[in-house]
C-alpha positions as MATLAB code, in Angstrom:
seq = 'MNILVCVKRVPATAGHIALTPDAQDIDTKYLGFTISPHEECAVEEAVRLVEKHGGSSTVLTLGPELAVDQLRDAMALGIDRAVLLQTDGREWDPVATADAIVESIQTDHAAGQDYDLVMFGNESADSAGYQIGVRVAEALDLPCVTGIKALQVEDSALRVRRQTESGWERAELPLPAVLTVKEGLNLPRYPSLPGRLKAKKKEIERRTPQWKDGGLQKLRLKLPVQAGHATQMLGKNGDVGTELVDLFKQLRLL';
ca = [
     -52.714   19.983   -5.306;
     -52.428   16.350   -6.296;
     -53.576   15.447   -9.800;
     -54.118   12.134  -11.565;
     -54.214   12.016  -15.377;
     -55.526    8.855  -17.042;
     -54.357    8.191  -20.608;
     -54.725    5.430  -23.184;
     -52.195    3.963  -25.620;
     -53.747    4.277  -29.082;
     -52.483    3.837  -32.665;
     -51.033    7.013  -34.168;
     -53.913    8.800  -35.880;
     -51.911    9.398  -39.064;
     -51.061    5.710  -39.485;
     -52.736    3.295  -41.894;
     -55.131    1.105  -39.901;
     -55.431   -2.565  -40.888;
     -57.211   -5.401  -39.094;
     -56.047   -8.882  -38.195;
     -57.537  -11.700  -40.343;
     -60.105  -12.584  -37.652;
     -61.241   -8.912  -37.448;
     -60.808   -8.955  -33.664;
     -57.867   -6.575  -33.335;
     -55.925   -3.876  -35.118;
     -52.815   -5.170  -36.860;
     -50.104   -3.216  -35.043;
     -47.155   -4.627  -36.978;
     -46.345   -1.357  -38.723;
     -48.105    1.126  -36.455;
     -46.703    3.753  -34.137;
     -48.474    4.519  -30.861;
     -49.272    7.649  -28.912;
     -51.968    9.015  -26.589;
     -55.084   10.860  -27.714;
     -54.817   14.622  -28.437;
     -57.315   15.375  -25.659;
     -55.143   13.457  -23.200;
     -52.046   15.376  -24.303;
     -53.868   18.527  -23.192;
     -54.802   16.876  -19.874;
     -51.142   16.003  -19.229;
     -50.055   19.549  -20.074;
     -52.716   21.073  -17.831;
     -51.680   18.851  -14.904;
     -48.071   19.974  -15.267;
     -49.122   23.636  -15.411;
     -51.386   23.374  -12.363;
     -48.659   21.763  -10.261;
     -46.158   24.380  -11.432;
     -48.571   27.123  -10.355;
     -50.124   25.699   -7.195;
     -47.591   23.111   -6.035;
     -48.303   19.470   -5.275;
     -47.686   16.392   -7.393;
     -48.923   14.783  -10.615;
     -49.436   11.150  -11.573;
     -50.125    9.582  -14.955;
     -51.926    6.238  -15.197;
     -52.710    3.922  -18.079;
     -54.259    0.503  -18.476;
     -52.533   -1.542  -21.131;
     -49.679   -3.873  -22.058;
     -46.052   -3.499  -20.986;
     -45.386   -1.515  -24.169;
     -47.567    1.290  -22.772;
     -44.647    2.362  -20.557;
     -43.481    4.378  -23.598;
     -46.524    6.632  -23.307;
     -46.058    6.941  -19.541;
     -42.434    7.993  -19.998;
     -43.508   10.527  -22.636;
     -45.795   12.095  -20.023;
     -43.030   12.098  -17.398;
     -40.696   13.742  -19.913;
     -43.153   16.653  -19.979;
     -43.021   17.036  -16.194;
     -45.378   14.449  -14.667;
     -43.888   13.229  -11.379;
     -45.134    9.641  -11.096;
     -46.470    6.883  -13.367;
     -48.659    3.822  -12.770;
     -49.158    1.001  -15.280;
     -52.219   -1.204  -14.835;
     -50.682   -4.057  -16.775;
     -52.866   -6.253  -18.999;
     -52.218   -9.038  -21.462;
     -52.802   -6.664  -24.382;
     -56.463   -7.369  -25.108;
     -58.902   -4.471  -25.307;
     -60.783   -3.823  -22.063;
     -64.375   -2.610  -22.278;
     -65.417    0.644  -20.522;
     -66.904   -1.136  -17.497;
     -63.773   -3.191  -16.782;
     -61.484   -0.219  -17.496;
     -63.335    2.122  -15.148;
     -63.412   -0.529  -12.406;
     -59.633   -1.029  -12.706;
     -58.967    2.724  -12.467;
     -61.276    3.108   -9.469;
     -59.550    0.197   -7.725;
     -56.150    1.811   -8.336;
     -57.343    5.162   -6.944;
     -58.676    3.402   -3.867;
     -55.343    1.594   -3.464;
     -53.571    4.972   -3.485;
     -56.103    6.333   -0.978;
     -55.371    3.441    1.390;
     -51.670    4.296    1.102;
     -52.317    7.955    1.963;
     -52.247    9.312   -1.596;
     -55.428   11.257   -2.375;
     -56.174   13.208   -5.550;
     -57.760   16.644   -5.681;
     -58.364   16.341   -9.404;
     -58.698   13.349  -11.743;
     -58.481   14.198  -15.451;
     -59.305   12.240  -18.586;
     -59.386   13.048  -22.256;
     -62.947   13.681  -23.404;
     -62.765   10.507  -25.511;
     -60.057    8.186  -26.793;
     -58.833    8.505  -30.368;
     -59.624    4.883  -31.220;
     -62.916    3.739  -29.666;
     -64.241    7.204  -28.677;
     -66.485    5.803  -25.960;
     -66.894    8.977  -23.838;
     -67.574    6.729  -20.821;
     -64.537    6.194  -18.605;
     -64.369    9.564  -16.858;
     -68.086    9.592  -16.090;
     -68.034    5.991  -14.817;
     -65.068    6.707  -12.533;
     -66.729    9.839  -11.144;
     -69.945    7.918  -10.476;
     -68.104    5.095   -8.699;
     -66.149    7.529   -6.510;
     -69.190    9.783   -5.907;
     -67.327   12.847   -7.214;
     -68.648   15.815   -9.217;
     -67.827   15.587  -12.924;
     -67.920   17.973  -15.893;
     -67.102   16.793  -19.414;
     -65.765   18.498  -22.541;
     -63.757   21.166  -20.698;
     -61.837   23.758  -22.718;
     -60.860   26.149  -19.899;
     -60.343   25.801  -16.161;
     -59.164   27.788  -13.161;
     -58.419   26.639   -9.629;
     -59.543   29.057   -6.924;
     -59.043   27.994   -3.305;
     -60.818   24.632   -3.045;
     -63.019   25.030   -6.127;
     -62.789   24.752   -9.898;
     -64.196   27.189  -12.429;
     -64.576   25.496  -15.801;
     -65.911   26.315  -19.262;
     -66.970   24.181  -22.181;
     -68.023   25.168  -25.666;
     -71.409   24.226  -27.099;
     -73.273   25.048  -30.303;
     -75.069   27.881  -28.506;
     -71.976   29.357  -26.824;
     -69.920   28.834  -23.661;
     -71.224   26.995  -20.609;
     -69.666   27.821  -17.240;
     -69.688   25.774  -14.066;
     -68.164   25.842  -10.598;
     -67.545   22.640   -8.668;
     -65.764   21.720   -5.434;
     -62.609   19.669   -5.168;
     -62.011   16.784   -5.359;
     -63.536   16.409   -8.814;
     -63.298   14.599  -12.139;
     -62.900   16.412  -15.468;
     -62.745   15.243  -19.068;
     -60.943   17.787  -21.231;
     -60.877   18.537  -24.936;
     -58.175   19.508  -27.372;
     -57.792   23.290  -27.320;
     -57.605   23.563  -23.526;
     -53.943   24.492  -23.981;
     -51.015   24.029  -26.337;
     -49.012   20.992  -25.139;
     -45.272   21.465  -24.912;
     -42.711   19.232  -26.569;
     -40.562   17.047  -24.295;
     -37.009   18.277  -23.891;
     -33.931   16.051  -24.089;
     -33.171   16.514  -20.359;
     -36.820   15.696  -19.640;
     -36.578   12.441  -21.626;
     -33.368   11.460  -19.853;
     -34.951   12.063  -16.437;
     -38.063   10.106  -17.440;
     -35.927    7.077  -18.375;
     -34.542    6.931  -14.850;
     -37.903    7.205  -13.077;
     -39.520    4.065  -11.737;
     -42.925    3.051  -13.062;
     -45.288    1.391  -10.596;
     -46.955   -1.729  -11.970;
     -50.228   -3.215  -10.814;
     -52.216   -6.128  -12.220;
     -55.955   -5.464  -12.295;
     -58.420   -8.315  -12.520;
     -60.758   -8.508  -15.507;
     -64.418   -8.222  -14.531;
     -67.177   -9.526  -16.764;
     -70.421   -7.717  -17.348;
     -69.472   -5.060  -19.870;
     -69.767   -4.800  -23.620;
     -68.806   -7.796  -25.751;
     -66.824   -7.231  -28.937;
     -68.108   -9.124  -31.951;
     -65.740   -7.857  -34.642;
     -64.017   -4.718  -35.871;
     -64.899   -3.078  -39.157;
     -62.998   -0.395  -41.037;
     -65.005    2.641  -42.185;
     -65.740    3.030  -45.878;
     -62.979    5.057  -47.462;
     -64.149    8.142  -49.320;
     -63.316    8.124  -53.010;
     -61.668   10.970  -54.882;
     -62.602   12.296  -58.307;
     -61.042   14.794  -60.689;
     -63.109   16.878  -63.074;
     -61.569   18.716  -66.013;
     -63.206   22.074  -66.675;
     -63.421   23.948  -69.939;
     -62.802   23.192  -73.569;
     -60.782   25.288  -75.957;
     -59.743   27.579  -73.118;
     -63.326   28.421  -72.021;
     -62.947   27.690  -68.302;
     -64.553   30.756  -66.767;
     -68.198   29.884  -67.537;
     -67.918   26.327  -66.255;
     -66.077   27.519  -63.145;
     -68.923   29.929  -62.340;
     -71.466   27.119  -62.853;
     -69.446   24.869  -60.510;
     -69.350   27.564  -57.810;
     -73.133   27.892  -58.101;
     -73.549   24.120  -57.694;
     -71.415   24.276  -54.558;
     -73.450   27.272  -53.367;
     -70.367   29.413  -53.208;
     -72.015   32.058  -55.399;
];
């Protein structure tokens, strides 16, 4: 089966996020970059499915030239092919992003490259829009299930599961299809040294999508309020036990 995984270059989640003076972008001067944890699971699942069922895998991202690092990371894990939809570095809204991905898929279709499965992370680690996978599925008129934490391929169909507050939901859908997956679907492997060396030699296809107006307009970015920390000293003259019990009762632990 042929699988396409769409990923996004995002700031490392453990990094300190600062904004540019005009509050229009994240100051990336001292930041590392990666892909979202959900997308790491999508990449891993694509590699596993091709190993089990045969076929080929492709990773695609929309972003600046620097995003080739994330594409090569995916190829180091076993992805066969990479496509960069190269931009000037500005953030694309969900409408423009989905349109660019759909156009790229249609370009591959015209060249004889069709995908049985298109996978996305459930949401990106930075903007968390939850929109791209659904918009792409709608534009391509393909069935779509979001928030997947388990999947099986049987003949020309997919059996998937997702976790909800009331338990597990199960669904069966025909191929081709679009899925958005969540962290926990699998345990992503680490890239090996031979895998990284092979990925460096692989060619990355570059395409230049055209920005389309009509989506969301960014006004400014705003950092969330940082939670404060407090320390409370318990007990006087060695009498800690009583106050500790009272504290546990306040926290409803007793």
